[in-house]
Amino acid sequence: MMYKIDKKGFYGEFGGAFIPEMLYPNIRELQSEYLQIIGSDDFREEYYSLLRNYAGRPSPLYYAARLSEHYKTRIFLKREDLNHTGAHKINNTIGQILIARRMGKTRVVAETGAGQHGVAAATVCALAGLKCVVYMGKLDVERQAPNVQRMRMLGAEVIPVMSGNMTLKDATNEAIRDWISNPADTYYMIGSVVGPHPYPDLVTKLQSVISEEIKIQLQEQTGRKNPDSIIACVGGGSNAAGSFYHFLDEKEVKLIAVEAAGKGTETGESAATIAIGSPGIIHGSRTILMQNDDGQITEPYSVSAGLDYPGIGPLFAWLNEKGRVIFENATDKEALDAAFLLMRLEGIIPALESAHALAALGKMTFTENDIVVVIISGRGDKDMEAFVRYAEQNNL
Amino acid sequence: MNRIDKLFNAKNTGILSVYFTAGYPSLDSTTEIITNLARGGADMVEIGVPFSDPLADGPVIQNSSSRALRNGMSLKLLFSQLEGIRKKVDIPLLLMGYLNPVLRFGVENFCRRCAETGIDGVILPDLPPEIYVEQYRTLFRKYNLFNILLISPRTDSERAHFIDSITDGFIYVVSSSSVTGVKPGFTGEQESYFKRTVSLNLSHPLLIGFGISSPETFSEACRYGSGAITGSAFIRMLEKEGCNGSSIIRFVKDFKRKL
Ligand SMILES: Cc1ncc(COP(=O)(O)O)c(C=O)c1O
């Protein structure tokens, strides 16, 4: 593999573990154990069995005939929205809960923005009988009430975070602070390919089941080994990392990552990190992030809470530098229009995050014979309010 | 000789270092706080560089940091405020903050400005010692800037010796597995950690920090280390009484009263 993490936990100059000494033993423990654990037969057996029988994998690869007709190309949708809890996030949390158990941890902390990762974390904690504490910015607690209720129903404690701007970035800070204060019994279950090494690599590997399945399903359905393009949205980058993973070395496959442009990359109200960010350190990782001239991390904006993160996984900072991944971005409006198009043509209500990936279809050119895989990272139930508002405003 | 070494050569007990956040309570309180801390008898001052995402800090310093940023504090402005500080005080001055603003400022530029303004050392909790040695130590040395490293209750003895071999001036002994904040007193577990650390016979002196919030905890900490660092308690005082010389002097004198 050409695009592997190095022994010190870096992708080129990106990645690493820029953490205070108080976290060093925790991180060191995880660094020294994760590969062995996830490579072991008993882990793999349990992980794949849960993915299949509990989460409902493999998720379908669906040929979207009417959408294909609309864009004059061949479009396949990878249906992560059909997973248990409604998004790709469960692939990661099933893997991490098995790790937490094997490390003898009894308590799990997690951060969440939209609440999708929080729900996925609360779900697996219930399954494993471990205590679950989810940090969520107070603003997000208010914006995403149904997911807060879901987490509580599943037995998790949801702690509203009042520091900073009271959104995902601050919730992540607070989860890390909790881990500093509870180093012995607590496992930190991060929700994307971000944070200190080994999380970016760990979460990438746990999400790589997405591309593992695409390979097999595409062969079965089309007789072809590779698609021409794969399109995924990026917040931190976990669904994209998992969808690209087994294609990274297949040069002929175009990999397209779509960031949230919010109201537009020039407006100052955007979450398109690669488009407007610069190198620095966020949540223990050296990567590209949104910051001001003084090195203060700035607040992102997107209609989609799951893409509302001012950094990006270090793998993507590197893939961008190497030119291996093409970065696109889509505005709120473009994403909403793409979501409605999918609803009306295919009868699928996508998550607002996933709608950003769909929006890229309208910004790129494909030939009639191209095979384009679009990752539907989650379902849109949580976004009903935004959809209803948009429909009313635009008479849809 | 660096002022930090000079201090520890002259004194091996009862050293009081006080932390405050630059730009808090108001944008231009920096020099007034430093000079009054020195006047009150503080042996060293840690000037906090506010950061939007202070991972290792509890609510008190989080709050002072975000207030400072809202007041308009920046690294660039802080250095200009520190211009001339060496005409006023001679105790060691450190900057404490997070790596990202330093990277953004440019590490060499940062070291140069520290040297120009008379900053003796820095504490950057999220700069790992390994990365420091590999990428930045040469620069720090060029400007005679000390880099002070931390150990925590879960640092094993092998790593403590490793950190001892790299740190400058002293070792910052984080008193418990926690973020910064105000605590009532030490537990038996903490005391045995302090004893264990002392028995490692490290080559650098120890200063104990995090949770040092009263004259009692300060004098208690001084039984194990050369002294201790207080931050959140001082900021709380500023919160209540504002930035005024006599309160600051009284705070320092009071802290040392149990020695
Ligand atoms: C449905 C869905 N897609 C995408 C994301 C973005 O995360 P990532 O970039 O890690 O896949 C989220 C995050 O909450 C999500 O809920």
PDB file of N, CA, C and O in Angstrom, chain A residues 42-78:
ATOM      1  N   ASP A  42     -10.133 -13.734  16.655  1.00  0.00           N
ATOM      2  CA  ASP A  42     -11.357 -13.652  17.450  1.00  0.00           C
ATOM      3  C   ASP A  42     -12.027 -12.287  17.296  1.00  0.00           C
ATOM      4  O   ASP A  42     -13.247 -12.178  17.250  1.00  0.00           O
ATOM      5  N   PHE A  43     -11.210 -11.217  17.157  1.00  0.00           N
ATOM      6  CA  PHE A  43     -11.798  -9.903  16.911  1.00  0.00           C
ATOM      7  C   PHE A  43     -12.528  -9.901  15.571  1.00  0.00           C
ATOM      8  O   PHE A  43     -13.682  -9.483  15.476  1.00  0.00           O
ATOM      9  N   ARG A  44     -11.848 -10.383  14.543  1.00  0.00           N
ATOM     10  CA  ARG A  44     -12.428 -10.330  13.195  1.00  0.00           C
ATOM     11  C   ARG A  44     -13.732 -11.120  13.115  1.00  0.00           C
ATOM     12  O   ARG A  44     -14.695 -10.692  12.496  1.00  0.00           O
ATOM     13  N   GLU A  45     -13.723 -12.239  13.798  1.00  0.00           N
ATOM     14  CA  GLU A  45     -14.924 -13.065  13.778  1.00  0.00           C
ATOM     15  C   GLU A  45     -16.104 -12.341  14.439  1.00  0.00           C
ATOM     16  O   GLU A  45     -17.207 -12.276  13.900  1.00  0.00           O
ATOM     17  N   GLU A  46     -15.822 -11.765  15.612  1.00  0.00           N
ATOM     18  CA  GLU A  46     -16.887 -11.084  16.336  1.00  0.00           C
ATOM     19  C   GLU A  46     -17.341  -9.818  15.596  1.00  0.00           C
ATOM     20  O   GLU A  46     -18.538  -9.529  15.497  1.00  0.00           O
ATOM     21  N   TYR A  47     -16.367  -9.071  15.085  1.00  0.00           N
ATOM     22  CA  TYR A  47     -16.647  -7.824  14.362  1.00  0.00           C
ATOM     23  C   TYR A  47     -17.522  -8.095  13.129  1.00  0.00           C
ATOM     24  O   TYR A  47     -18.583  -7.493  12.958  1.00  0.00           O
ATOM     25  N   TYR A  48     -17.110  -9.037  12.298  1.00  0.00           N
ATOM     26  CA  TYR A  48     -17.874  -9.315  11.079  1.00  0.00           C
ATOM     27  C   TYR A  48     -19.237  -9.924  11.391  1.00  0.00           C
ATOM     28  O   TYR A  48     -20.217  -9.671  10.696  1.00  0.00           O
ATOM     29  N   SER A  49     -19.280 -10.718  12.444  1.00  0.00           N
ATOM     30  CA  SER A  49     -20.559 -11.307  12.817  1.00  0.00           C
ATOM     31  C   SER A  49     -21.549 -10.225  13.269  1.00  0.00           C
ATOM     32  O   SER A  49     -22.717 -10.236  12.885  1.00  0.00           O
ATOM     33  N   LEU A  50     -21.076  -9.281  14.052  1.00  0.00           N
ATOM     34  CA  LEU A  50     -21.955  -8.182  14.477  1.00  0.00           C
ATOM     35  C   LEU A  50     -22.337  -7.290  13.297  1.00  0.00           C
ATOM     36  O   LEU A  50     -23.475  -6.839  13.190  1.00  0.00           O
ATOM     37  N   LEU A  51     -21.382  -7.021  12.416  1.00  0.00           N
ATOM     38  CA  LEU A  51     -21.705  -6.190  11.252  1.00  0.00           C
ATOM     39  C   LEU A  51     -22.824  -6.837  10.450  1.00  0.00           C
ATOM     40  O   LEU A  51     -23.750  -6.176   9.978  1.00  0.00           O
ATOM     41  N   ARG A  52     -22.750  -8.144  10.316  1.00  0.00           N
ATOM     42  CA  ARG A  52     -23.741  -8.856   9.501  1.00  0.00           C
ATOM     43  C   ARG A  52     -25.071  -8.990  10.243  1.00  0.00           C
ATOM     44  O   ARG A  52     -26.112  -8.569   9.759  1.00  0.00           O
ATOM     45  N   ASN A  53     -25.020  -9.554  11.434  1.00  0.00           N
ATOM     46  CA  ASN A  53     -26.264  -9.942  12.102  1.00  0.00           C
ATOM     47  C   ASN A  53     -26.891  -8.839  12.940  1.00  0.00           C
ATOM     48  O   ASN A  53     -28.069  -8.885  13.241  1.00  0.00           O
ATOM     49  N   TYR A  54     -26.081  -7.871  13.325  1.00  0.00           N
ATOM     50  CA  TYR A  54     -26.599  -6.794  14.176  1.00  0.00           C
ATOM     51  C   TYR A  54     -26.820  -5.518  13.359  1.00  0.00           C
ATOM     52  O   TYR A  54     -27.863  -4.881  13.453  1.00  0.00           O
ATOM     53  N   ALA A  55     -25.810  -5.150  12.554  1.00  0.00           N
ATOM     54  CA  ALA A  55     -25.895  -3.882  11.827  1.00  0.00           C
ATOM     55  C   ALA A  55     -26.563  -4.035  10.469  1.00  0.00           C
ATOM     56  O   ALA A  55     -26.959  -3.042   9.853  1.00  0.00           O
ATOM     57  N   GLY A  56     -26.656  -5.266   9.978  1.00  0.00           N
ATOM     58  CA  GLY A  56     -27.337  -5.480   8.710  1.00  0.00           C
ATOM     59  C   GLY A  56     -26.457  -5.404   7.475  1.00  0.00           C
ATOM     60  O   GLY A  56     -26.942  -5.195   6.372  1.00  0.00           O
ATOM     61  N   ARG A  57     -25.152  -5.576   7.631  1.00  0.00           N
ATOM     62  CA  ARG A  57     -24.260  -5.571   6.490  1.00  0.00           C
ATOM     63  C   ARG A  57     -24.289  -6.918   5.775  1.00  0.00           C
ATOM     64  O   ARG A  57     -24.660  -7.912   6.389  1.00  0.00           O
ATOM     65  N   PRO A  58     -23.855  -6.978   4.531  1.00  0.00           N
ATOM     66  CA  PRO A  58     -23.359  -5.865   3.728  1.00  0.00           C
ATOM     67  C   PRO A  58     -24.484  -4.902   3.359  1.00  0.00           C
ATOM     68  O   PRO A  58     -25.609  -5.321   3.123  1.00  0.00           O
ATOM     69  N   SER A  59     -24.159  -3.624   3.312  1.00  0.00           N
ATOM     70  CA  SER A  59     -25.150  -2.655   2.857  1.00  0.00           C
ATOM     71  C   SER A  59     -25.230  -2.770   1.331  1.00  0.00           C
ATOM     72  O   SER A  59     -24.218  -3.022   0.677  1.00  0.00           O
ATOM     73  N   PRO A  60     -26.426  -2.605   0.774  1.00  0.00           N
ATOM     74  CA  PRO A  60     -26.568  -2.797  -0.671  1.00  0.00           C
ATOM     75  C   PRO A  60     -25.732  -1.808  -1.492  1.00  0.00           C
ATOM     76  O   PRO A  60     -25.514  -0.666  -1.062  1.00  0.00           O
ATOM     77  N   LEU A  61     -25.294  -2.269  -2.646  1.00  0.00           N
ATOM     78  CA  LEU A  61     -24.804  -1.357  -3.684  1.00  0.00           C
ATOM     79  C   LEU A  61     -25.926  -1.344  -4.717  1.00  0.00           C
ATOM     80  O   LEU A  61     -26.235  -2.365  -5.329  1.00  0.00           O
ATOM     81  N   TYR A  62     -26.527  -0.196  -4.877  1.00  0.00           N
ATOM     82  CA  TYR A  62     -27.775  -0.126  -5.654  1.00  0.00           C
ATOM     83  C   TYR A  62     -27.577   0.701  -6.921  1.00  0.00           C
ATOM     84  O   TYR A  62     -27.096   1.837  -6.865  1.00  0.00           O
ATOM     85  N   TYR A  63     -27.942   0.109  -8.052  1.00  0.00           N
ATOM     86  CA  TYR A  63     -27.868   0.843  -9.319  1.00  0.00           C
ATOM     87  C   TYR A  63     -29.066   1.784  -9.412  1.00  0.00           C
ATOM     88  O   TYR A  63     -30.218   1.349  -9.483  1.00  0.00           O
ATOM     89  N   ALA A  64     -28.815   3.049  -9.388  1.00  0.00           N
ATOM     90  CA  ALA A  64     -29.882   4.048  -9.373  1.00  0.00           C
ATOM     91  C   ALA A  64     -30.213   4.435 -10.809  1.00  0.00           C
ATOM     92  O   ALA A  64     -29.616   5.357 -11.380  1.00  0.00           O
ATOM     93  N   ALA A  65     -31.196   3.754 -11.376  1.00  0.00           N
ATOM     94  CA  ALA A  65     -31.465   3.899 -12.812  1.00  0.00           C
ATOM     95  C   ALA A  65     -31.947   5.304 -13.183  1.00  0.00           C
ATOM     96  O   ALA A  65     -31.477   5.906 -14.150  1.00  0.00           O
ATOM     97  N   ARG A  66     -32.875   5.825 -12.393  1.00  0.00           N
ATOM     98  CA  ARG A  66     -33.434   7.131 -12.782  1.00  0.00           C
ATOM     99  C   ARG A  66     -32.445   8.266 -12.537  1.00  0.00           C
ATOM    100  O   ARG A  66     -32.375   9.223 -13.299  1.00  0.00           O
ATOM    101  N   LEU A  67     -31.665   8.152 -11.469  1.00  0.00           N
ATOM    102  CA  LEU A  67     -30.641   9.172 -11.227  1.00  0.00           C
ATOM    103  C   LEU A  67     -29.573   9.090 -12.334  1.00  0.00           C
ATOM    104  O   LEU A  67     -29.063  10.115 -12.814  1.00  0.00           O
ATOM    105  N   SER A  68     -29.266   7.865 -12.758  1.00  0.00           N
ATOM    106  CA  SER A  68     -28.290   7.656 -13.833  1.00  0.00           C
ATOM    107  C   SER A  68     -28.779   8.321 -15.117  1.00  0.00           C
ATOM    108  O   SER A  68     -28.031   9.005 -15.817  1.00  0.00           O
ATOM    109  N   GLU A  69     -30.040   8.106 -15.394  1.00  0.00           N
ATOM    110  CA  GLU A  69     -30.649   8.708 -16.575  1.00  0.00           C
ATOM    111  C   GLU A  69     -30.535  10.229 -16.510  1.00  0.00           C
ATOM    112  O   GLU A  69     -30.178  10.899 -17.470  1.00  0.00           O
ATOM    113  N   HIS A  70     -30.823  10.779 -15.332  1.00  0.00           N
ATOM    114  CA  HIS A  70     -30.767  12.228 -15.149  1.00  0.00           C
ATOM    115  C   HIS A  70     -29.371  12.780 -15.446  1.00  0.00           C
ATOM    116  O   HIS A  70     -29.226  13.804 -16.094  1.00  0.00           O
ATOM    117  N   TYR A  71     -28.345  12.103 -14.929  1.00  0.00           N
ATOM    118  CA  TYR A  71     -26.977  12.615 -15.104  1.00  0.00           C
ATOM    119  C   TYR A  71     -26.269  12.014 -16.314  1.00  0.00           C
ATOM    120  O   TYR A  71     -25.099  12.294 -16.553  1.00  0.00           O
ATOM    121  N   LYS A  72     -26.953  11.153 -17.058  1.00  0.00           N
ATOM    122  CA  LYS A  72     -26.378  10.536 -18.262  1.00  0.00           C
ATOM    123  C   LYS A  72     -25.068   9.806 -17.968  1.00  0.00           C
ATOM    124  O   LYS A  72     -24.054   9.993 -18.626  1.00  0.00           O
ATOM    125  N   THR A  73     -25.123   8.989 -16.925  1.00  0.00           N
ATOM    126  CA  THR A  73     -23.972   8.153 -16.598  1.00  0.00           C
ATOM    127  C   THR A  73     -24.494   6.990 -15.770  1.00  0.00           C
ATOM    128  O   THR A  73     -25.714   6.870 -15.595  1.00  0.00           O
ATOM    129  N   ARG A  74     -23.609   6.097 -15.309  1.00  0.00           N
ATOM    130  CA  ARG A  74     -24.108   4.963 -14.517  1.00  0.00           C
ATOM    131  C   ARG A  74     -23.765   5.178 -13.040  1.00  0.00           C
ATOM    132  O   ARG A  74     -22.590   5.177 -12.667  1.00  0.00           O
ATOM    133  N   ILE A  75     -24.790   5.348 -12.233  1.00  0.00           N
ATOM    134  CA  ILE A  75     -24.576   5.702 -10.822  1.00  0.00           C
ATOM    135  C   ILE A  75     -25.003   4.559  -9.905  1.00  0.00           C
ATOM    136  O   ILE A  75     -26.120   4.040 -10.013  1.00  0.00           O
ATOM    137  N   PHE A  76     -24.091   4.188  -9.043  1.00  0.00           N
ATOM    138  CA  PHE A  76     -24.393   3.197  -8.003  1.00  0.00           C
ATOM    139  C   PHE A  76     -24.360   3.887  -6.647  1.00  0.00           C
ATOM    140  O   PHE A  76     -23.456   4.684  -6.379  1.00  0.00           O
ATOM    141  N   LEU A  77     -25.334   3.568  -5.816  1.00  0.00           N
ATOM    142  CA  LEU A  77     -25.351   4.160  -4.473  1.00  0.00           C
ATOM    143  C   LEU A  77     -24.938   3.105  -3.455  1.00  0.00           C
ATOM    144  O   LEU A  77     -25.497   2.003  -3.437  1.00  0.00           O
ATOM    145  N   LYS A  78     -23.979   3.442  -2.613  1.00  0.00           N
ATOM    146  CA  LYS A  78     -23.608   2.537  -1.525  1.00  0.00           C
ATOM    147  C   LYS A  78     -24.449   2.934  -0.323  1.00  0.00           C
ATOM    148  O   LYS A  78     -24.318   4.049   0.201  1.00  0.00           O
TER     149      LYS A  78
END
